[in-house]
Coordinates of N, CA and C in Angstrom, one line a residue:
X9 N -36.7 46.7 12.8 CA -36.4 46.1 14.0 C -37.0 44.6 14.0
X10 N -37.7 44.8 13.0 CA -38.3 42.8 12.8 C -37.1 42.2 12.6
X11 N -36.4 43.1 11.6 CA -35.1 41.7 11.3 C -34.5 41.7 12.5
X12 N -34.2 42.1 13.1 CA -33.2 41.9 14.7 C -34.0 41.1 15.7
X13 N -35.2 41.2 16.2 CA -36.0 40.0 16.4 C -36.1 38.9 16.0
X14 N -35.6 38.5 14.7 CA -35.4 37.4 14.0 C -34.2 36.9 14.4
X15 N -33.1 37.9 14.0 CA -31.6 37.2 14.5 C -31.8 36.7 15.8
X16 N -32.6 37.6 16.3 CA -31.7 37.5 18.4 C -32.9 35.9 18.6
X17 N -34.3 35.6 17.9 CA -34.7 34.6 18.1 C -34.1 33.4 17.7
X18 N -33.5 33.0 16.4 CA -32.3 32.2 16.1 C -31.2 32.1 16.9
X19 N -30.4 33.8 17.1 CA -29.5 33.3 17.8 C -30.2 32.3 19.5
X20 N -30.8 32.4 19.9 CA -31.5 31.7 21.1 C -31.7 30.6 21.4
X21 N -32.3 30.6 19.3 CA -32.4 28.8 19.2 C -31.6 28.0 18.7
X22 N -30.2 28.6 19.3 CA -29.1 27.9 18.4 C -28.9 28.0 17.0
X23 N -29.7 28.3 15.8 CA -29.6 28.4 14.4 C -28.1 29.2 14.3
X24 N -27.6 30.1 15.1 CA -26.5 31.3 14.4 C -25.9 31.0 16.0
X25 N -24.8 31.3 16.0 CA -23.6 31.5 17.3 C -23.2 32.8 17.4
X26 N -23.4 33.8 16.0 CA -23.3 34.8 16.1 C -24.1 35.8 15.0
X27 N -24.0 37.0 15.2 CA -25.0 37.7 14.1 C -24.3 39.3 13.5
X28 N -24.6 39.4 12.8 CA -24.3 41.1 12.4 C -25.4 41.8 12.1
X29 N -25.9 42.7 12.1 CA -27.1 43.4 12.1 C -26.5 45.0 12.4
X30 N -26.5 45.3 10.3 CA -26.1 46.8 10.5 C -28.0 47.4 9.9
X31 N -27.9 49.2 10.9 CA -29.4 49.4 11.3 C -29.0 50.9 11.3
X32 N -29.9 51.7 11.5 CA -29.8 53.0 11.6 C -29.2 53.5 13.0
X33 N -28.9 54.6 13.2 CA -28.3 54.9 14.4 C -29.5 55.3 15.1
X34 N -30.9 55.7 15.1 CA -32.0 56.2 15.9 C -32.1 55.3 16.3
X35 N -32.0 53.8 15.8 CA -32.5 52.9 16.7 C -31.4 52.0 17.7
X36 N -30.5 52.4 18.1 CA -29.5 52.5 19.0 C -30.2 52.3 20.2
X37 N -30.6 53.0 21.0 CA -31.0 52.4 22.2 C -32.0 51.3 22.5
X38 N -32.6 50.9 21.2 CA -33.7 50.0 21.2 C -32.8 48.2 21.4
X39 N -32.2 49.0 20.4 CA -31.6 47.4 19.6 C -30.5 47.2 21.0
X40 N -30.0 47.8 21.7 CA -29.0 47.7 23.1 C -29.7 47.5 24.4
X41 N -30.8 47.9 24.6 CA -31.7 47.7 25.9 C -32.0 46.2 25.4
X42 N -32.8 45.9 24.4 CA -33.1 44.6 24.0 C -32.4 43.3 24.0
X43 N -30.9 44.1 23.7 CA -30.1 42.5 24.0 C -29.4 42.5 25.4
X44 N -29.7 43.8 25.7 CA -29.0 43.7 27.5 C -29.9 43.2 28.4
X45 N -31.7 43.6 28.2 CA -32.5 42.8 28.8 C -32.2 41.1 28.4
X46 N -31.8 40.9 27.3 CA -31.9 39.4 27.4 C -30.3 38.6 27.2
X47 N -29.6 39.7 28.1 CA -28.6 38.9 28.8 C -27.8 38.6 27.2
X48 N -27.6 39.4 26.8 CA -26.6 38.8 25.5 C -25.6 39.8 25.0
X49 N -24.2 39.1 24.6 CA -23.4 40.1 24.6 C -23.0 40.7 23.3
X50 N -22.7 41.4 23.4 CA -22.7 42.1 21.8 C -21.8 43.4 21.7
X51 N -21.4 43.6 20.3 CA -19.7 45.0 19.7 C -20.8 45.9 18.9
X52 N -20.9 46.9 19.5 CA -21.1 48.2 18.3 C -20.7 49.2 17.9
X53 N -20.4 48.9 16.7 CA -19.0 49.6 15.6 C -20.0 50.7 14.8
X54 N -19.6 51.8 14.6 CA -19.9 52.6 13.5 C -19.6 52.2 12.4
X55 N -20.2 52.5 11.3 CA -20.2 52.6 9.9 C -19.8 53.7 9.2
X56 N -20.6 54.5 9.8 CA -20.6 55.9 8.7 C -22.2 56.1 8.5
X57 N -22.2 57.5 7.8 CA -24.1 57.6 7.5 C -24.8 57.3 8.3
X58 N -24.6 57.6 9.9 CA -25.9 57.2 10.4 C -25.7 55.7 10.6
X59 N -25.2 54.9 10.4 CA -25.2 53.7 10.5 C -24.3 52.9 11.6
X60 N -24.8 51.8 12.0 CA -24.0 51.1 13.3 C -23.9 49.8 12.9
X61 N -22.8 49.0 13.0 CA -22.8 47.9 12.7 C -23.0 47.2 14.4
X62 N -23.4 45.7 14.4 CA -24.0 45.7 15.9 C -23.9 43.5 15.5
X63 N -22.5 43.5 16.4 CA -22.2 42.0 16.2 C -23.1 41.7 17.7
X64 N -23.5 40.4 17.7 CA -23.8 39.6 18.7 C -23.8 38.4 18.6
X65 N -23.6 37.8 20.3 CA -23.5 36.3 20.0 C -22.6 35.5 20.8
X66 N -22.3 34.8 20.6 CA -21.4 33.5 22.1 C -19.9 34.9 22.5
X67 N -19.9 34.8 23.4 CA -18.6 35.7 24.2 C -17.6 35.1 23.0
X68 N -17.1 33.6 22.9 CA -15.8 33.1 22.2 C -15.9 34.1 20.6
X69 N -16.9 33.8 19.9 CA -16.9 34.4 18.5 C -16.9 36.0 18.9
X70 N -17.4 37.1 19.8 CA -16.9 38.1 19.9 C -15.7 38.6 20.7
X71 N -14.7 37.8 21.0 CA -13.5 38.1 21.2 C -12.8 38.3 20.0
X72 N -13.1 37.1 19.4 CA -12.4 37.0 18.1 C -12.6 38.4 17.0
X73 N -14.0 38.8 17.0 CA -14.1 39.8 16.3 C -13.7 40.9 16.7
X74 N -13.4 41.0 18.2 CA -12.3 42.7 19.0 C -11.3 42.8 18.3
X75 N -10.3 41.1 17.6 CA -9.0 41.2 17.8 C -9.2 41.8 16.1
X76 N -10.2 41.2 15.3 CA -10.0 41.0 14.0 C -10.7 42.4 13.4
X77 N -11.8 42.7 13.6 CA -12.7 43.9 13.0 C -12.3 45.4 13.4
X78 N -10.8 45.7 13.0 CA -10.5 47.0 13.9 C -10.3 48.2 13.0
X79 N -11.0 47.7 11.8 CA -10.8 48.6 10.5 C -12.5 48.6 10.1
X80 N -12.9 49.8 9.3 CA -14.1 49.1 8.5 C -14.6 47.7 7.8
X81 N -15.7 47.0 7.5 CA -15.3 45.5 7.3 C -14.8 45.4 5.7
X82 N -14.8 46.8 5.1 CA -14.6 46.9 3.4 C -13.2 46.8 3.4
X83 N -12.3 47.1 4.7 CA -11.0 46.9 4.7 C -10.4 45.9 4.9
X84 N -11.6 45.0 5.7 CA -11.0 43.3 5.8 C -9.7 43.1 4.4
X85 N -9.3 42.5 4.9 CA -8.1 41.3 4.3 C -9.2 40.1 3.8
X86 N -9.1 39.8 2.7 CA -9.9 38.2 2.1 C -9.5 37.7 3.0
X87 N -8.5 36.9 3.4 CA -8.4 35.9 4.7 C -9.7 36.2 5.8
X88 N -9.5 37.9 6.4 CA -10.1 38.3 7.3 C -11.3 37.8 7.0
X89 N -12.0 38.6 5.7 CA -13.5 38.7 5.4 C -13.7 37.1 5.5
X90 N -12.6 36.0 5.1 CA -13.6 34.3 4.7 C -13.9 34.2 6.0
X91 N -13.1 34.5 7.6 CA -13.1 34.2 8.4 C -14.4 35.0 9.3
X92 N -14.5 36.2 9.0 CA -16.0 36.9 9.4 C -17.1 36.2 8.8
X93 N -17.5 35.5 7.5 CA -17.9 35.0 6.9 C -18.3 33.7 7.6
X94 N -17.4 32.7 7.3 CA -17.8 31.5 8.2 C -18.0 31.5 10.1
X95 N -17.7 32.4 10.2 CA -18.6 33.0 12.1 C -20.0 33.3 11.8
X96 N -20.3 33.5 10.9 CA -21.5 34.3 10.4 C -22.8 33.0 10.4
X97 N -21.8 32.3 9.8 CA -22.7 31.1 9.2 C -23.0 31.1 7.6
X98 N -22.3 32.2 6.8 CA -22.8 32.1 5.4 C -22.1 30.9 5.1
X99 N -23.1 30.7 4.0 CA -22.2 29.5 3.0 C -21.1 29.4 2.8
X100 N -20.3 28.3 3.2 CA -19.3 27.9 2.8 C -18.4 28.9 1.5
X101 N -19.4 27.3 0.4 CA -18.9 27.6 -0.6 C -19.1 28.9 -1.7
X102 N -19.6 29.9 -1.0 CA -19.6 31.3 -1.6 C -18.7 32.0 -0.9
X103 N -18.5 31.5 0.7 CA -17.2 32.3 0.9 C -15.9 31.6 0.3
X104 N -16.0 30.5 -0.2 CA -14.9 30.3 -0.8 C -14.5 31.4 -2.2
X105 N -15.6 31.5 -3.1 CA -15.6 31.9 -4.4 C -15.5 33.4 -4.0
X106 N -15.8 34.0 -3.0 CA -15.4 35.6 -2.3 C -14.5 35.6 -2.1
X107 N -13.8 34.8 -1.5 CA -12.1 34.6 -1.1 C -11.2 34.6 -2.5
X108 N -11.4 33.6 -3.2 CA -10.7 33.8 -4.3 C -10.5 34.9 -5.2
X109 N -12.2 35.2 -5.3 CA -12.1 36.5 -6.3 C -11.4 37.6 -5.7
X110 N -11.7 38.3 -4.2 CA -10.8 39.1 -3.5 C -9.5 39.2 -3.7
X111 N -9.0 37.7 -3.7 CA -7.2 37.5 -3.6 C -6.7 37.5 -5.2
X112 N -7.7 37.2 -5.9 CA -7.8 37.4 -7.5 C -7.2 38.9 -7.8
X113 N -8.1 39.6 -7.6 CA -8.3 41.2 -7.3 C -6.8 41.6 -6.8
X114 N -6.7 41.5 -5.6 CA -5.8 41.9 -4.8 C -4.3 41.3 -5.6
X115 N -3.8 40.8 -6.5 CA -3.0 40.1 -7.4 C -3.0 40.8 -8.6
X116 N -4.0 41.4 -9.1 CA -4.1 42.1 -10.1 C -3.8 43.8 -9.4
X117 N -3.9 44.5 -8.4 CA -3.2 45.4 -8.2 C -2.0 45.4 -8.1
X118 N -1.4 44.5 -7.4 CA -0.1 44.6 -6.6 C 1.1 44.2 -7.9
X119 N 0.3 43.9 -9.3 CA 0.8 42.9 -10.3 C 1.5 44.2 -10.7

């Protein structure tokens, strides 16, 4: 729960607009009282295994993720995943080189 403390203090300080933070399912009501006490809005998706995936962050970036994340994220579309990716705040240029290898990949099935 340290790492979620971290996020939600970044996201605060402006560093992130939005965050993902996948965590065990026992700690479900911890990590949801915590960002409802501090007034922040946030999507939580199952995983599988006990696991919850748990977006938060500006209302605008989680609309976007209602319309887009309606599959598990292993299902994303490369397009999808560059675009989860740069909301995220990861580097650029490694979501570029994920994008390509993805669409690489996805070329060599369909081939």
């Amino acid at each position: 729960m340290k790492v979620l403390m971290n996020h939600i203090y970044e996201y605060q300080k402006g560093v992130r607009q939005m965050v993902l933070f996948t965590f065990n399912k026992k700690y479900e009501d911890y990590a949801v009282n915590r960002l409802r006490h501090q007034h922040i809005n946030y999507i939580l998706l199952p995983v599988g295994n006990d696991r919850l995936n748990l977006f938060f962050g500006r209302r605008e970036c989680l609309e976007a993720i209602r319309m887009m994340v309606t599959r598990p994220l292993s299902q994303l579309t490369p397009e999808e995943d560059f675009i989860l990716g740069a909301m995220l705040g990861y580097d650029i240029c490694a979501q570029c080189e994920r994008y390509c290898s993805r669409k690489a990949k996805g070329a060599l099935v369909s081939a």
